[in-house]
Every structure is written in structure tokens, then in C-alpha cells.
Coordinates of C-alpha atoms in Angstrom, one line a residue:
M1148 CA 66.5 -30.1 -4.5
L1149 CA 66.3 -26.4 -4.1
S1150 CA 68.6 -25.7 -1.3
M1151 CA 72.3 -26.6 -1.2
G1152 CA 73.4 -28.4 1.9
A1153 CA 70.0 -28.0 3.6
P1154 CA 69.5 -29.8 6.9
A1155 CA 67.0 -32.6 7.3
V1156 CA 63.5 -31.4 7.8
V1157 CA 61.1 -33.0 10.1
N1158 CA 58.2 -30.6 9.6
P1159 CA 59.2 -28.1 6.8
Y1160 CA 55.8 -26.3 6.7
N1161 CA 55.6 -24.5 10.0
A1162 CA 54.3 -21.3 8.5
L1163 CA 51.1 -21.2 6.4
A1164 CA 51.0 -24.9 6.8
H1165 CA 47.3 -25.0 7.3
S1166 CA 46.7 -23.8 3.7
Q1167 CA 49.9 -24.5 1.8
S1168 CA 51.5 -27.9 1.5
I1169 CA 55.0 -28.0 -0.1
G1170 CA 57.5 -30.3 -1.6
Y1171 CA 61.1 -29.9 -2.7
I1172 CA 61.7 -30.1 -6.4
S1173 CA 64.6 -29.2 -8.6
S1174 CA 64.3 -25.5 -9.2
H1175 CA 64.6 -25.9 -13.0
I1176 CA 61.0 -26.7 -13.1
G1177 CA 59.9 -23.8 -10.9
P1178 CA 59.5 -20.1 -11.7
N1179 CA 62.9 -19.9 -13.3
I1180 CA 62.8 -16.4 -14.7
F1181 CA 64.6 -14.6 -11.8
S1182 CA 67.9 -12.8 -11.9
C1183 CA 69.9 -9.8 -10.7
K1184 CA 69.2 -8.2 -14.1
L1185 CA 65.8 -7.3 -15.6
L1186 CA 65.0 -7.0 -19.3
S1187 CA 62.6 -4.3 -20.5
R1188 CA 59.2 -5.7 -21.4
G1189 CA 59.1 -7.1 -24.9
S1190 CA 62.9 -7.6 -25.2
S1191 CA 64.0 -10.9 -26.8
K1192 CA 67.7 -10.5 -26.3
S1193 CA 69.7 -12.9 -24.2
L1194 CA 71.8 -11.4 -21.5
A1195 CA 75.2 -12.6 -20.3
V1196 CA 75.2 -14.3 -16.9
T1197 CA 75.3 -11.8 -14.1
P1198 CA 78.6 -10.8 -12.6
D1199 CA 78.1 -12.7 -9.4
E1200 CA 78.2 -16.0 -11.3
P1201 CA 81.5 -18.0 -11.4
S1202 CA 83.7 -17.2 -14.3
D1203 CA 83.6 -20.7 -15.8
T1204 CA 79.7 -20.4 -15.9
R1205 CA 80.0 -17.1 -17.7
E1206 CA 82.2 -18.7 -20.3
K1207 CA 80.0 -21.8 -20.9
S1208 CA 76.6 -20.2 -21.0
P1209 CA 76.8 -18.4 -24.4
V1210 CA 77.9 -21.7 -26.1
S1211 CA 75.0 -23.6 -24.6
N1212 CA 72.5 -20.9 -25.6
R1213 CA 73.7 -21.0 -29.2
L1214 CA 73.3 -24.8 -29.4
R1215 CA 69.8 -24.9 -28.0
L1216 CA 66.9 -25.1 -30.4
G1217 CA 65.0 -22.5 -28.4
G1218 CA 64.5 -18.9 -27.5
L1219 CA 62.2 -16.2 -26.2
G1220 CA 58.9 -15.5 -27.9
E1221 CA 58.3 -12.2 -29.6
D1222 CA 57.0 -10.6 -26.5
G1223 CA 60.1 -11.7 -24.5
L1224 CA 57.9 -13.3 -21.9
S1225 CA 57.5 -17.0 -22.8
Y1226 CA 60.2 -19.4 -24.0
K1227 CA 60.0 -22.1 -26.6
E1228 CA 62.3 -25.0 -27.3
K1229 CA 62.3 -28.0 -29.7
F1230 CA 63.5 -31.5 -28.6
V1231 CA 64.1 -34.7 -30.5
I1232 CA 62.8 -37.7 -28.5
R1233 CA 65.8 -40.0 -28.0
C1234 CA 65.8 -43.8 -27.8
Y1235 CA 66.6 -43.8 -24.1
E1236 CA 63.6 -41.6 -23.4
V1237 CA 61.0 -44.0 -24.6
G1238 CA 59.5 -47.0 -22.9
I1239 CA 58.2 -50.4 -23.9
N1240 CA 55.5 -48.8 -26.1
K1241 CA 58.3 -47.0 -28.1
T1242 CA 56.8 -43.7 -26.9
A1243 CA 58.1 -41.1 -24.4
T1244 CA 57.4 -41.9 -20.8
I1245 CA 55.7 -39.4 -18.4
E1246 CA 59.1 -39.1 -16.7
T1247 CA 60.6 -38.0 -20.1
I1248 CA 57.8 -35.4 -20.5
A1249 CA 58.5 -34.1 -16.9
N1250 CA 62.2 -33.9 -17.5
L1251 CA 61.8 -31.9 -20.7
M1252 CA 59.5 -29.5 -18.9
Q1253 CA 62.2 -29.2 -16.2
E1254 CA 64.8 -28.5 -18.9
V1255 CA 62.7 -25.8 -20.6
G1256 CA 62.2 -24.1 -17.3
G1257 CA 65.9 -23.9 -16.6
N1258 CA 66.7 -22.9 -20.2
H1259 CA 64.1 -20.1 -19.9
A1260 CA 66.0 -18.7 -17.0
Q1261 CA 69.4 -19.0 -18.7
C1262 CA 68.1 -17.4 -21.9
L1263 CA 67.1 -14.4 -19.9
G1264 CA 70.6 -14.2 -18.4
Y1265 CA 69.5 -15.4 -15.0
S1266 CA 71.6 -17.2 -12.4
T1267 CA 72.7 -20.6 -13.5
D1268 CA 73.4 -22.1 -10.1
G1269 CA 70.1 -24.0 -10.0
F1270 CA 68.3 -21.6 -7.6
S1271 CA 66.9 -19.0 -10.0
T1272 CA 66.4 -16.5 -7.2
T1273 CA 66.2 -12.7 -7.5
T1274 CA 68.6 -10.4 -5.8
A1275 CA 66.2 -9.6 -3.0
M1276 CA 65.5 -13.3 -2.5
R1277 CA 69.2 -14.1 -2.1
K1278 CA 69.7 -11.3 0.4
M1279 CA 66.8 -12.8 2.5
H1280 CA 67.9 -16.4 2.0
L1281 CA 64.7 -17.3 0.2
I1282 CA 64.1 -20.1 -2.3
W1283 CA 61.1 -21.3 -4.4
V1284 CA 59.4 -24.7 -3.5
S1285 CA 56.7 -26.4 -5.4
S1286 CA 53.3 -27.1 -3.8
R1287 CA 51.4 -28.6 -6.8
M1288 CA 52.0 -30.0 -10.3
H1289 CA 49.5 -31.1 -12.9
I1290 CA 50.4 -32.7 -16.2
E1291 CA 48.1 -34.0 -19.0
V1292 CA 49.4 -35.8 -22.1
Y1293 CA 46.9 -36.4 -24.9
K1294 CA 49.4 -38.1 -27.2
Y1295 CA 52.8 -39.4 -26.3
P1296 CA 55.6 -38.6 -28.9
A1297 CA 57.5 -41.6 -30.3
W1298 CA 61.2 -42.2 -30.7
S1299 CA 62.7 -39.5 -33.2
D1300 CA 59.5 -37.3 -33.0
V1301 CA 60.2 -33.6 -32.5
V1302 CA 58.2 -31.7 -29.8
E1303 CA 58.1 -28.0 -29.0
I1304 CA 57.5 -27.0 -25.4
E1305 CA 56.5 -23.4 -24.5
T1306 CA 56.6 -22.1 -20.9
W1307 CA 55.9 -18.9 -19.0
V1308 CA 55.6 -17.7 -15.4
Q1309 CA 53.1 -15.4 -13.7
A1310 CA 51.9 -14.3 -10.3
D1311 CA 49.2 -16.3 -8.5
G1312 CA 47.8 -14.3 -5.7
M1313 CA 50.0 -12.8 -2.9
V1314 CA 51.8 -15.9 -1.8
R1315 CA 52.3 -18.0 -4.9
T1316 CA 53.7 -18.0 -8.4
R1317 CA 52.8 -20.4 -11.2
R1318 CA 54.6 -21.8 -14.2
D1319 CA 52.6 -23.3 -17.2
W1320 CA 53.6 -25.3 -20.2
I1321 CA 52.2 -26.2 -23.7
I1322 CA 53.6 -29.2 -25.6
K1323 CA 53.2 -29.4 -29.4
D1324 CA 54.0 -32.0 -32.0
C1325 CA 56.3 -30.2 -34.5
A1326 CA 55.1 -32.3 -37.4
N1327 CA 51.6 -30.9 -37.4
G1328 CA 51.5 -28.2 -34.7
E1329 CA 49.0 -30.3 -32.6
I1330 CA 48.9 -29.6 -28.9
I1331 CA 49.7 -33.0 -27.3
G1332 CA 50.1 -32.0 -23.7
R1333 CA 49.7 -29.2 -21.1
A1334 CA 51.0 -28.7 -17.6
T1335 CA 50.8 -26.2 -14.7
S1336 CA 52.5 -25.8 -11.4
K1337 CA 52.2 -23.6 -8.2
W1338 CA 55.2 -22.3 -6.2
V1339 CA 55.7 -20.7 -2.8
M1340 CA 58.7 -19.1 -1.1
M1341 CA 60.5 -20.6 1.8
N1342 CA 63.3 -19.3 4.0
E1343 CA 66.3 -21.5 3.3
D1344 CA 67.6 -21.4 6.9
T1345 CA 64.4 -21.7 8.9
R1346 CA 62.4 -23.9 6.4
K1347 CA 59.3 -21.7 7.0
L1348 CA 57.1 -20.4 4.2
Q1349 CA 57.2 -16.7 3.6
R1350 CA 54.9 -14.3 1.6
V1351 CA 56.3 -12.8 -1.6
S1352 CA 57.6 -9.4 -0.7
D1353 CA 57.1 -6.3 -2.8
D1354 CA 60.8 -6.2 -3.6
V1355 CA 60.7 -9.7 -4.9
R1356 CA 57.5 -9.1 -6.8
E1357 CA 58.9 -6.1 -8.6
E1358 CA 61.9 -8.1 -9.8
Y1359 CA 59.9 -10.8 -11.6
L1360 CA 56.6 -9.2 -12.5
V1361 CA 58.3 -7.5 -15.5
Y1362 CA 58.4 -11.0 -17.1
C1363 CA 54.8 -12.0 -16.4
P1364 CA 52.1 -11.7 -19.1
T1365 CA 50.1 -8.5 -18.6
T1366 CA 46.9 -10.5 -19.0
L1367 CA 46.3 -13.8 -17.3
R1368 CA 47.4 -16.7 -19.5
L1369 CA 46.7 -20.3 -18.4
A1370 CA 47.5 -23.6 -19.9
F1371 CA 44.2 -24.9 -18.6
P1372 CA 40.9 -23.1 -18.2
E1373 CA 40.6 -21.2 -14.9
E1374 CA 37.5 -23.2 -13.9
N1375 CA 36.2 -26.7 -14.4
N1376 CA 39.5 -28.5 -15.0
N1377 CA 41.3 -31.3 -13.2
S1378 CA 44.3 -29.2 -12.4
L1379 CA 42.2 -27.6 -9.6
K1380 CA 40.7 -30.9 -8.3
K1381 CA 41.5 -31.6 -4.6
I1382 CA 43.3 -34.8 -4.0
A1383 CA 41.8 -36.9 -1.2
K1384 CA 44.3 -38.7 1.1
L1385 CA 44.5 -42.4 0.4
E1386 CA 43.7 -44.3 3.6
D1387 CA 44.9 -47.7 4.7
P1388 CA 44.5 -50.4 3.7
A1389 CA 45.6 -49.6 0.2
E1390 CA 44.6 -51.9 -2.7
Y1391 CA 48.1 -52.0 -4.1
S1392 CA 51.5 -51.2 -2.6
R1393 CA 55.2 -51.2 -3.3
L1394 CA 57.2 -50.9 -0.1
G1395 CA 60.7 -50.0 0.8
L1396 CA 61.7 -47.8 -2.2
V1397 CA 65.2 -46.4 -1.7
P1398 CA 66.5 -43.4 -3.6
R1399 CA 69.4 -44.3 -5.9
R1400 CA 72.3 -41.9 -6.5
S1401 CA 70.9 -41.1 -9.9
D1402 CA 67.6 -40.0 -8.2
L1403 CA 69.4 -37.1 -6.5
D1404 CA 69.7 -33.7 -8.1
M1405 CA 72.6 -31.1 -7.9
N1406 CA 71.4 -30.2 -4.4
K1407 CA 71.5 -33.8 -3.1
H1408 CA 67.7 -34.1 -2.7
V1409 CA 65.4 -36.5 -4.6
N1410 CA 64.5 -35.0 -7.9
N1411 CA 60.8 -34.3 -8.6
V1412 CA 60.6 -36.8 -11.5
T1413 CA 61.5 -39.6 -9.1
Y1414 CA 58.3 -38.9 -7.1
I1415 CA 56.3 -39.5 -10.3
G1416 CA 58.0 -42.8 -10.9
W1417 CA 57.5 -43.9 -7.3
A1418 CA 53.8 -43.1 -7.4
L1419 CA 53.4 -45.2 -10.5
E1420 CA 55.4 -48.1 -9.0
S1421 CA 52.3 -49.4 -7.2
I1422 CA 49.9 -49.2 -10.2
P1423 CA 48.6 -52.8 -10.9
P1424 CA 50.2 -54.6 -13.9
E1425 CA 46.9 -55.1 -15.6
I1426 CA 46.5 -51.3 -15.9
I1427 CA 50.0 -50.8 -17.1
D1428 CA 49.5 -53.5 -19.8
T1429 CA 46.2 -52.1 -21.1
H1430 CA 46.2 -48.4 -20.3
E1431 CA 48.3 -45.3 -20.7
L1432 CA 48.5 -42.3 -18.3
E1433 CA 46.5 -39.3 -19.4
A1434 CA 46.8 -37.0 -16.4
I1435 CA 48.7 -36.8 -13.1
T1436 CA 48.3 -34.3 -10.3
L1437 CA 50.8 -34.2 -7.4
D1438 CA 50.6 -32.3 -4.1
Y1439 CA 54.0 -32.1 -2.5
K1440 CA 54.1 -32.3 1.3
R1441 CA 57.8 -32.6 2.4
E1442 CA 61.2 -33.2 1.0
C1443 CA 62.8 -36.6 0.6
Q1444 CA 66.5 -37.2 1.1
H1445 CA 69.0 -39.9 0.0
D1446 CA 68.7 -41.9 3.2
D1447 CA 64.9 -42.0 3.3
I1448 CA 62.9 -45.2 2.6
V1449 CA 59.5 -44.7 0.9
D1450 CA 56.3 -46.7 0.6
S1451 CA 54.1 -46.2 -2.5
L1452 CA 50.4 -46.9 -2.0
T1453 CA 47.7 -46.9 -4.7
S1454 CA 43.9 -47.5 -4.7
H1455 CA 41.1 -46.8 -7.1
E1456 CA 39.4 -43.5 -6.5
P1457 CA 36.3 -43.9 -4.4
I1458 CA 33.1 -44.8 -6.3
S1459 CA 31.4 -41.6 -5.2
D1460 CA 33.7 -39.7 -7.6
S1461 CA 33.4 -42.2 -10.5
V1462 CA 31.1 -44.5 -12.5
I1463 CA 31.1 -48.2 -13.2
T1464 CA 31.6 -49.1 -16.8
K1465 CA 29.9 -52.0 -18.6
N1466 CA 33.0 -54.1 -17.9
N1467 CA 32.6 -53.5 -14.2
Q1468 CA 35.6 -51.2 -14.2
L1469 CA 35.8 -48.1 -12.0
A1470 CA 36.2 -45.0 -14.2
T1471 CA 35.5 -41.4 -14.7
N1472 CA 33.6 -40.1 -17.8
K1473 CA 35.7 -38.4 -20.4
K1474 CA 34.3 -35.5 -22.5
D1475 CA 34.5 -37.4 -25.8
G1476 CA 32.6 -40.4 -24.4
E1477 CA 35.5 -42.6 -23.5
Y1478 CA 36.2 -43.7 -19.9
L1479 CA 39.3 -42.8 -17.8
T1480 CA 40.3 -45.0 -14.9
P1481 CA 41.3 -42.9 -11.8
F1482 CA 43.6 -43.8 -9.0
L1483 CA 44.7 -42.1 -5.7
H1484 CA 48.3 -42.4 -4.7
L1485 CA 50.3 -41.8 -1.5
L1486 CA 54.0 -41.7 -0.9
R1487 CA 54.9 -41.9 2.8
S1488 CA 58.0 -42.5 4.9
S1489 CA 58.5 -46.2 5.8
T1490 CA 60.0 -45.3 9.1
D1491 CA 57.6 -42.8 10.6
G1492 CA 54.6 -42.9 8.2
L1493 CA 54.8 -39.2 7.5
E1494 CA 53.2 -38.2 4.2
I1495 CA 55.7 -37.1 1.5
N1496 CA 53.4 -36.8 -1.6
R1497 CA 49.9 -37.5 -2.6
A1498 CA 48.8 -37.9 -6.2
R1499 CA 45.9 -38.6 -8.5
T1500 CA 46.2 -40.2 -11.9
E1501 CA 43.8 -40.9 -14.8
W1502 CA 44.4 -43.7 -17.3
R1503 CA 42.9 -44.2 -20.8
K1504 CA 42.6 -47.5 -22.7
K1505 CA 45.5 -48.0 -25.1
A1506 CA 44.6 -47.7 -28.8
E1507 CA 44.2 -51.1 -30.5
K1508 CA 46.9 -51.9 -33.0

């Protein structure tokens, strides 16, 4: 996760907890445009890694930057990179999984930071943040995929960061099919600052704000409309008894990131573990929203619970299936998800998903 060697957290949201829920996610997917150095607005040059980085990192970074199929946009604010979908990144449908999409988003966020010459230690913090032992933690993630790329398809992902009020920062993404330029996915996320030592949330100070605002668009740019979109929809807590469950999920070694905390993509997989097989067989995921509540470590045991979204928020289709109405007239099937600790029942993550019928072959 975000903090190296962090102690276990029983209640990590002591400050601002009444309005901000948080979760620990690999910092690569967060607001990774922070560094000791700042570029002038509009610059598209890559900087060398800052002097406080280890020498071996300084030597490796230029090579990796040259090999990547990506770089800053003309304004020096957003970052774009192309990826070929590999065979191990697709599922039984021969298309990329939602975990693949999330991993590529994470990679683009980290590469954005490195392209700007920012710290490559996985923290992506500013000079002021490091002095105050502050880190970024994610409070919310929303991903929509309109068409899943297939094996050997090439996608281009663009990302950028901007301020979001006085206490949060956001990172957005646009995903395009390189074959035709079609937008096939969008995503947005919200981030808050936490003190690495006390585990309390902290407001973004003027010193920190001045360090990263130089890289934010001068006019608000959003992957989704500011109003009337599901990225803003509040997720109701799923109450017992859940319709479907998968109990006793244990983090594998491969689920841990460089900071020895469960990686954010694992949360997505866990939430989907309790989706009923009949939905997996006949539908594909169109949208997922996640609210992160607390971190999960390697020795935690997790329960995954899923239920249909309450009927008050949905409609009944002619096949007697609970669904929400889609703009183009098709129906989406919505679910609520809850990840909780098996030992004490504490909430780890809540999520909402929408599923569309698979196209007939």
C-alpha cells in the first residue's frame, strides 16, 4: 500500500471520518504527479529523477522512459500511453478483465509521475509532504468500460490530476481503442492526505497545494460530467443477510504490493467473487464504484458479500430481472457489495456494480 512498514490500523480514519472514508491503494493509481522538482506550465520535457533518489533508480529511469510508448501531452499536464493487451491479461471471453483495466490505469498513473521526473519510490509525494510525513490515500474509485479490448488489441490511456476542493485531489482516465480512436472506458478517483505516523487525515496545506497545482489543468476537466453520472452515486451499505457470499478470502503473496499491503486491484476481484455464476455466464461488467474504508493486510481474512440493489432504485424487466434502465434502452443489472473482516466484522470496502447482457455471438 502507500506507507512502507506501516503499523496495523484498527480505525485509520480518526480525523474527518464523519465525511471522508478512506482505503489504502498502491500509490501508482493516485495523484502521482508530485516531486521535489516542478516543470513550468506547458513543458513536455522529462526530468531526471531527483537527487534524493537512490543512484540505481536514477540509472534505470531514463531507459524505462525511452522504452515506454507514452509521454506528456502538448500542454505538459496529461499523460498518454499505449498498451498491447497480452494473452495473460484476458479472461475466458478472450477480452481484458476489469482487473487488467485497473492495472493499466495504475501503471499509467505511475508512469505519469516518472515521466515528469518525480520520485520513483512508490509514494509520489511532494517535498512538503515528505517533511510532514504525509501520504495520499484513496477514498473512491469509479470505472466504466463500454467495450473490453481483446487479446492483441492496442489501447491508449490518458490520465491527469487536478484539485478537488480543499481536502481532496482527483485523478481521471480516458481509455481509447487505438484502431479507431473510440472511447471504450473512463474512470475517476478521489484522494485525501493522511499522516503516515498517526494515520489521521489531514487537509491539503498551501505548501503542498503550490507544489502540485502547476500540473493541474487551468480549467476543470472531468472524465465524466460533473452532474448526473454514476461516479457520484452514493453506495448504500449492504445489510445482512446477503443473497450471495464468499467467505474466508485470504490475501496471497501476489496480492501484496511493494509496501506489503493488499493492492487495490485485489479489492475489485474480491468484490466480484460473490457475484452469482448465472450473472458471470450471461453478463459483463459495465461499471464499478468502490468506497474504501480501511486497509487490508496480509494476515487479514475477508468476507465478500453481494446482493441485488434494492428494488426502489431499480426496475423489473419483462424477464422478472432486477435492473436499472440504460440510456440506450437496454437494461443493466445492479448489485451492492461489501467486503468485511471475517474476524471482527469491520467494513473494509463497499462497492456497486452494473452488468450488461453479453452480446449474442
